[in-house]
XYZ file of C-alpha atoms in Angstrom:
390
model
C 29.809 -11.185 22.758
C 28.617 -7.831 21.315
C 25.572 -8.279 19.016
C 27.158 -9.074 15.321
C 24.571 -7.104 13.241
C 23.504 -3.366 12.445
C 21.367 -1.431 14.650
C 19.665 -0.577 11.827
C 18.593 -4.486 11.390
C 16.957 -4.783 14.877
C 15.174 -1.685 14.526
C 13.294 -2.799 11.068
C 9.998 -4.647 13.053
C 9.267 -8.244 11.876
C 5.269 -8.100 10.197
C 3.441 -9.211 13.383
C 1.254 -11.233 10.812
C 3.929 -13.480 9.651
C 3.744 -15.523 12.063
C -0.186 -15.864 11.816
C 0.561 -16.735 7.975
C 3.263 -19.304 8.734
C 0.754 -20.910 11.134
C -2.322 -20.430 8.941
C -0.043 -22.627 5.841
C 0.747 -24.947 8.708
C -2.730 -25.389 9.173
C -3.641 -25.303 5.807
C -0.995 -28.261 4.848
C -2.766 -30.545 7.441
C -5.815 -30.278 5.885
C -7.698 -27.682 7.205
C -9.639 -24.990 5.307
C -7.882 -21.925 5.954
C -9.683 -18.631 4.628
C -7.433 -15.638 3.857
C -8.187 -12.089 4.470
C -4.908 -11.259 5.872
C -2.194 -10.831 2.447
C -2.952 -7.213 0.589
C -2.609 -9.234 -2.212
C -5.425 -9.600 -5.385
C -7.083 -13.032 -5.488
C -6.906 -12.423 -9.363
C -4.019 -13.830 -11.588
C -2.536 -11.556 -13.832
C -4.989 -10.379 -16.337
C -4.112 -12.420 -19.739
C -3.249 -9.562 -21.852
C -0.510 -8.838 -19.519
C 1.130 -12.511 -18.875
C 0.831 -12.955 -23.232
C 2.899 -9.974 -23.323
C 5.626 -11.312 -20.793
C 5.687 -14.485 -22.942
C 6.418 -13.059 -26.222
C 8.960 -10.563 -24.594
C 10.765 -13.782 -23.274
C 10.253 -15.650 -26.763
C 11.831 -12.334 -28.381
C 14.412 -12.393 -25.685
C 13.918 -9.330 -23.843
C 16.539 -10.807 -20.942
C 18.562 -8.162 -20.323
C 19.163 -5.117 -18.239
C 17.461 -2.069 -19.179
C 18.593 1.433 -18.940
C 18.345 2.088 -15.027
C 15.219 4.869 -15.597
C 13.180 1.829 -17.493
C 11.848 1.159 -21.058
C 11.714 4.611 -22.762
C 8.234 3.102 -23.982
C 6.753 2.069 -20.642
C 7.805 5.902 -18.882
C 6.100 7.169 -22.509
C 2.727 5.008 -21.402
C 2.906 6.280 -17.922
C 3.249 9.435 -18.332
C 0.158 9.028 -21.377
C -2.155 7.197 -18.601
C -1.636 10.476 -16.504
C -3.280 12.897 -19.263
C -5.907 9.940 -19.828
C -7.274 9.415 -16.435
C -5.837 12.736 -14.721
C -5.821 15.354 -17.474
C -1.972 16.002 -16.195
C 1.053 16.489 -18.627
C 3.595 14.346 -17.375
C 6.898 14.541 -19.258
C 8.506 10.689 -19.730
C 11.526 12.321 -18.401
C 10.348 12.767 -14.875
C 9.092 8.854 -15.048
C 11.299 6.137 -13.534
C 10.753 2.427 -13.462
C 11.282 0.809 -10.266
C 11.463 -3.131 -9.229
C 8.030 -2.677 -7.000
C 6.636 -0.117 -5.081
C 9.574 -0.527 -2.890
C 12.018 0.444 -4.965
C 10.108 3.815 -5.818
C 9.948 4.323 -1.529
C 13.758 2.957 -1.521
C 14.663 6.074 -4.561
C 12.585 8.797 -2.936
C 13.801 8.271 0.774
C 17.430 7.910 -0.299
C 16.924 10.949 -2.412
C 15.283 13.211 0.410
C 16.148 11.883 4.075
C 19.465 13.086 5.822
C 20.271 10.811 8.852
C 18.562 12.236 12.038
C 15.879 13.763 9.396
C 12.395 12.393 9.066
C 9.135 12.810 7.266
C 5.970 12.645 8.423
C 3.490 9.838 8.687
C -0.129 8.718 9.694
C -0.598 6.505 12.323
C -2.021 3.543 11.801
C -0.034 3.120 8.024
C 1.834 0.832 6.205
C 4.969 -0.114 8.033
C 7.617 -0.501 5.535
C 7.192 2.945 4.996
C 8.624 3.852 8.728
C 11.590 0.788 7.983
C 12.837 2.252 4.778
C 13.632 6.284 6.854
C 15.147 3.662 9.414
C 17.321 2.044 6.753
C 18.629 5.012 5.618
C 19.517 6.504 9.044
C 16.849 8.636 9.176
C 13.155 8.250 11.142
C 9.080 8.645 10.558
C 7.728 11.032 13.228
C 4.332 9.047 13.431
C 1.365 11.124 13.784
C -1.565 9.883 15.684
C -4.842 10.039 13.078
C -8.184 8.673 13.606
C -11.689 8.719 12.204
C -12.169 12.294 13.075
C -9.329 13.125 10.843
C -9.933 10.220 8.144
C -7.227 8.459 9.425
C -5.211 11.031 6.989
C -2.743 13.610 7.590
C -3.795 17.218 6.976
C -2.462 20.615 6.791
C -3.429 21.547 10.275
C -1.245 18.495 12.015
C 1.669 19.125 9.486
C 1.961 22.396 11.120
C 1.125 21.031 15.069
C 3.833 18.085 14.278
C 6.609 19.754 11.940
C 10.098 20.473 13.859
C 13.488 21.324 12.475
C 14.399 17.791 12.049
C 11.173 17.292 9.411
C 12.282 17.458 6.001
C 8.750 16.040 4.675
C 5.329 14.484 4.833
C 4.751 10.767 3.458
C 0.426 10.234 3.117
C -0.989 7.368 1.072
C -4.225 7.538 -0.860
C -6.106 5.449 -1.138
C -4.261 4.377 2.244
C -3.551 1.201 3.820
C -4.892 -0.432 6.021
C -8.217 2.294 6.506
C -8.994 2.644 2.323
C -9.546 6.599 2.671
C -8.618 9.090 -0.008
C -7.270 12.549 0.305
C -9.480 14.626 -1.894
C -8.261 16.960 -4.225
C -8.440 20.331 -1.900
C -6.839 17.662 0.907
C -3.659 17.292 -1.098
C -3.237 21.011 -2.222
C -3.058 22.217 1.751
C -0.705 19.357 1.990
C 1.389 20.754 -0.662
C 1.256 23.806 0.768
C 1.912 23.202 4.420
C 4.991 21.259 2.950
C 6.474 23.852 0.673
C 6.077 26.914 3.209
C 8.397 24.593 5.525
C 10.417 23.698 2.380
C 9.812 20.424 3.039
C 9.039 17.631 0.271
C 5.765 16.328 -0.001
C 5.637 12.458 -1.093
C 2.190 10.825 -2.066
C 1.622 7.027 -1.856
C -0.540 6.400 -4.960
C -0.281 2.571 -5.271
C -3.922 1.705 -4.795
C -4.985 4.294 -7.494
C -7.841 2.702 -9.635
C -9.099 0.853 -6.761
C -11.590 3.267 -5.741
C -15.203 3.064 -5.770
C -18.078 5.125 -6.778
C -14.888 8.260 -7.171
C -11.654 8.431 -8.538
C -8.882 9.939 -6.394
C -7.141 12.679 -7.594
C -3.738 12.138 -8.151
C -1.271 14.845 -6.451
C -0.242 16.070 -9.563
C -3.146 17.528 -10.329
C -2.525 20.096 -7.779
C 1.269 20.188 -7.101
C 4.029 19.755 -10.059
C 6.846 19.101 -7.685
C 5.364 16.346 -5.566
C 6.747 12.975 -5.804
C 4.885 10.292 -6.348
C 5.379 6.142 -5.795
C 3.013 4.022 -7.481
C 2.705 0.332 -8.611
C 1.816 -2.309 -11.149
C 0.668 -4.900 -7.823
C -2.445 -3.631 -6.841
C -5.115 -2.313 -9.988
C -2.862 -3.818 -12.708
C -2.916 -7.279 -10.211
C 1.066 -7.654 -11.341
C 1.866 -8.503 -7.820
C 4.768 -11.270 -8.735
C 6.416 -9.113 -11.621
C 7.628 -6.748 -8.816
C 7.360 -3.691 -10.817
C 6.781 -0.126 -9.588
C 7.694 3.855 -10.926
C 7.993 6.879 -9.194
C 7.278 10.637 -10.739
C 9.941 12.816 -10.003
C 10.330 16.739 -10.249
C 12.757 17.474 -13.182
C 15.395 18.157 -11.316
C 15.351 15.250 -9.300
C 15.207 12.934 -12.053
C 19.553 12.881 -12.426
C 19.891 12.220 -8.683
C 17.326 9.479 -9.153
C 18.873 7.531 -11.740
C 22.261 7.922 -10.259
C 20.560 5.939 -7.108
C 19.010 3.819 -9.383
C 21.867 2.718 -11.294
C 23.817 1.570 -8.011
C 20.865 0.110 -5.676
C 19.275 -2.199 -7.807
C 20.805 -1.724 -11.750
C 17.089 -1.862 -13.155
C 13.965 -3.429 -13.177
C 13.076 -6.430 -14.310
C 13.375 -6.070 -18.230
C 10.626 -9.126 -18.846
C 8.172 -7.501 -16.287
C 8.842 -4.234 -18.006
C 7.362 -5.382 -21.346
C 4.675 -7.003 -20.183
C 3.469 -4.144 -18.614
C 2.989 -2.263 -21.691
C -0.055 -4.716 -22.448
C -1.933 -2.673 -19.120
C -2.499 0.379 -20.800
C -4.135 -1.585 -23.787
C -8.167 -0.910 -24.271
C -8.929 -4.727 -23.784
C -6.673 -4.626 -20.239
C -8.055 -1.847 -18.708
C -11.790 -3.403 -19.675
C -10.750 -6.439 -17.724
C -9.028 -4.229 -14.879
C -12.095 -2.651 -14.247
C -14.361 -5.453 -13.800
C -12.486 -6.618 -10.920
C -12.699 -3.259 -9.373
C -16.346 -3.850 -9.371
C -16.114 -7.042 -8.074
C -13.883 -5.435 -5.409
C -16.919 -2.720 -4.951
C -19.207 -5.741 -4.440
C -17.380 -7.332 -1.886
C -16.131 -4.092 0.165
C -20.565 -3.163 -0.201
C -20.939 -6.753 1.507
C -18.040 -6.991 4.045
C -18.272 -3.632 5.598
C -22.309 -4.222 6.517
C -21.510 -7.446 7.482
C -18.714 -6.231 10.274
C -20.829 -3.824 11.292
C -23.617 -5.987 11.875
C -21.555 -8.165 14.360
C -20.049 -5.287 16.397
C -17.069 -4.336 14.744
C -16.675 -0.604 14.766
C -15.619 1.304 11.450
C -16.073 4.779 11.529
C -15.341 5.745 8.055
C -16.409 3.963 5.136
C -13.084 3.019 2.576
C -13.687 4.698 -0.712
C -10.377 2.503 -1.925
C -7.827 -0.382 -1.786
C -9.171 -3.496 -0.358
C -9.417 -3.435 2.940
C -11.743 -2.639 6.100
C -9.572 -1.513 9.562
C -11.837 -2.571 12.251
C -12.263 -1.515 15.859
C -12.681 -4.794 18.218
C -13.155 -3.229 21.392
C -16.195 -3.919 22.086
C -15.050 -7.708 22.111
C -12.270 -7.048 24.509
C -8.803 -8.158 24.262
C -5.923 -7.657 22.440
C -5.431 -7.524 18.611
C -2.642 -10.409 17.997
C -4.475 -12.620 20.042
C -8.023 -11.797 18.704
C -6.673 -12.738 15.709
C -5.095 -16.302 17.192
C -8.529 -17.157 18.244
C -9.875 -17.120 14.816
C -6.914 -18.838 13.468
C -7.228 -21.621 15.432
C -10.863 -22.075 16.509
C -12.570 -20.817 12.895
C -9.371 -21.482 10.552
C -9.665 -17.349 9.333
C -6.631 -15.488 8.818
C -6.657 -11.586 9.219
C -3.748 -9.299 10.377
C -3.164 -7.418 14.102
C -3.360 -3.604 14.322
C 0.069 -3.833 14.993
C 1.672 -4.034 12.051
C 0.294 -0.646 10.791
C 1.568 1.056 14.159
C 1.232 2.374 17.302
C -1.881 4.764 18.151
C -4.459 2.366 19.229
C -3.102 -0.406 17.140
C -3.993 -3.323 20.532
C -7.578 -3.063 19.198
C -7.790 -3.024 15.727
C -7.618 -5.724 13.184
C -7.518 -5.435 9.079
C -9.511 -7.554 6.830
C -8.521 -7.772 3.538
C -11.043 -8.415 1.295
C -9.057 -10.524 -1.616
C -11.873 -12.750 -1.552
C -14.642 -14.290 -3.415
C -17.947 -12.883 -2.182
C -18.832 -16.862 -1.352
C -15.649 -16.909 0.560
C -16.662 -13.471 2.570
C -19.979 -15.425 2.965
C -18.436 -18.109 4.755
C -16.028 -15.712 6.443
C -18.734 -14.123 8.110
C -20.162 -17.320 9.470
C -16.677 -18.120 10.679
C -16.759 -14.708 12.511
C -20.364 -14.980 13.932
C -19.290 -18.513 15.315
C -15.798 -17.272 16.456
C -17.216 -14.521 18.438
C -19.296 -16.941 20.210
C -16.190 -18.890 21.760
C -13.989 -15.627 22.102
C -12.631 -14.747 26.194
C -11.495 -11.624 25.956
């Protein structure tokens, strides 16, 4: 019997860590105390502000579709928390409001990938990146990148890795699951290599505000016609709303919204109204203290590691997360991390979700913890090691 479903569908990779989740709840539901460093997803509710304004949109009955770009008001605030924090003019216009991150990737690779085209992308990254050029028939050309590099794409391997299939360059910053940052000079050679190839250039933003001791520079600050996907998950902490927008070159923006109107209609309307409350004074104040409590835990993790013979090269300046080198234990990732699910009860993800260059000896530790839950994770880790057979 020929196999009943799209090629596409088997080529879109499973998350190697599900199955370390599903057995970590398994665990967790007999009993056990299972700590989590493996979901890139904030410990933190929803900040108050926020969840009062989804309420009262709800009470006022704010149910209904909106117009497939988003609440004129929410692009308006946007585009306003670009001059704030950025000093960029942003014209509304170019903003669109997409359900998630996601749907920003699932606009902009639609948009810009042919089938047989591809863009280019770091390896180790985040994989849904790769399965969304696969879902639209065309393909990531995945660039080996290490510590020498910053685990980041950079105008010199755009032009070493660019063929006439490459139609443009995806980078992330900060990026998952390494927490670097392309600087501002970083992203204006990448705009550059890109546009003398008259390629697209396409900057990952979603950890923006989650930096510490810097602020990345957004790519707008150095290149007009860059597109960029960002998200209200990871600073704003809006994980469950599933909101996301992308900024879009003007003449994009028709194109966009003609994609928009037929993938997914809109956004969600009540998700779209609370996020107007993130851009309030009192939000951002509380937005900010978790970023330093992030700072504090990233300043206490990373040591830690270190300490017990895990090998990071580069210190993360963002997101929440440290990608560590476990050769010196021996061993392969996946079951590295089986050992400390079932001996220690601590859940952290394989190298091989994020890809393929060296990806059998790395792990990622998300650090979506309480510092006394790092604390103990540590311990868990020191004991853990002491059992491990590579």
């Amino acid at each position: 019997m020929a196999y009943p479903y799209s090629a596409r569908s088997r080529a879109i990779e499973p998350f190697h860590v599900m199955a370390l989740l599903a057995r970590a709840n398994e665990l967790q539901a007999a009993g056990h105390d299972v700590i989590h460093l493996e979901i890139g997803e904030p410990d933190f509710t929803t900040a108050a502000p926020i969840v009062e304004a989804g309420q009262a949109a709800l009470a006022a009955g704010h149910t209904r579709y909106t117009a497939a770009r988003g609440l004129p008001a929410l692009r308006e605030a946007i585009a306003g928390f670009y001059g704030q924090r950025y000093g960029v003019s942003v014209d509304p216009e170019r903003v669109l409001i997409t359900p998630g991150g996601s749907g920003a990737l699932l606009l902009a690779s639609s948009l810009l990938v042919d089938p047989g085209k591809h863009w280019l992308l770091a390896d180790p990254g985040y994989p849904c990146n790769r399965h969304f050029l696969r879902l639209v028939e065309g393909g990531a050309q995945l660039v080996p990148v290490g510590p020498e590099v910053n685990y980041q794409l950079n105008a010199d391997l755009v032009q070493r890795h660019w063929n006439h299939d490459t139609v443009g360059a995806l980078v992330a910053s900060p990026a998952n699951p390494t927490g670097t940052v392309l600087g501002r000079n970083d992203l204006a050679s990448l705009s550059q290599a890109t546009r003398e190839r008259h390629g697209h250039l396409v900057v990952d933003e979603i950890y923006h505000g989650l930096t510490y001791g810097m602020q990345a520079p957004s790519v707008l600050e150095v290149d007009n016609e860059a597109f960029v996907l960002n998200s209200f998950s990871k600073y704003f902490g809006m994980t469950g709303w599933r909101l996301g927008w992308l900024v879009a070159p003007p003449s994009a923006v028709a194109d966009l919204e003609k994609l928009a109107q037929n993938l997914y209609i809109s956004a969600p309307s009540m998700a779209q109204h609370a996020a107007l409350a993130c851009f309030q004074p009192d939000t951002l104040a509380i937005l900010e203290e978790r970023r330093a409590a992030f700072a504090r835990r990233r300043d206490y993790l990373l040591p830690a590691l270190r300490g017990l013979g895990f090998g990071i090269a580069v210190e993360p300046q963002g997101a929440f997360y440290l990608y560590a080198d476990i050769s010196a234990f021996g061993g392969d990732a996946f079951a590295f991390c089986r050992h400390f699910l079932e001996t220690e009860h601590l859940a952290f993800t394989p190298g091989l979700d994020f890809g393929r260059h060296q990806a059998g000896h790395h792990v990622r530790f998300a650090y979506t913890q309480s510092l006394p839950r790092l604390e103990q994770a540590v311990q868990r880790i020191e004991r853990g090691l002491r059992s491990w057979q590579g």
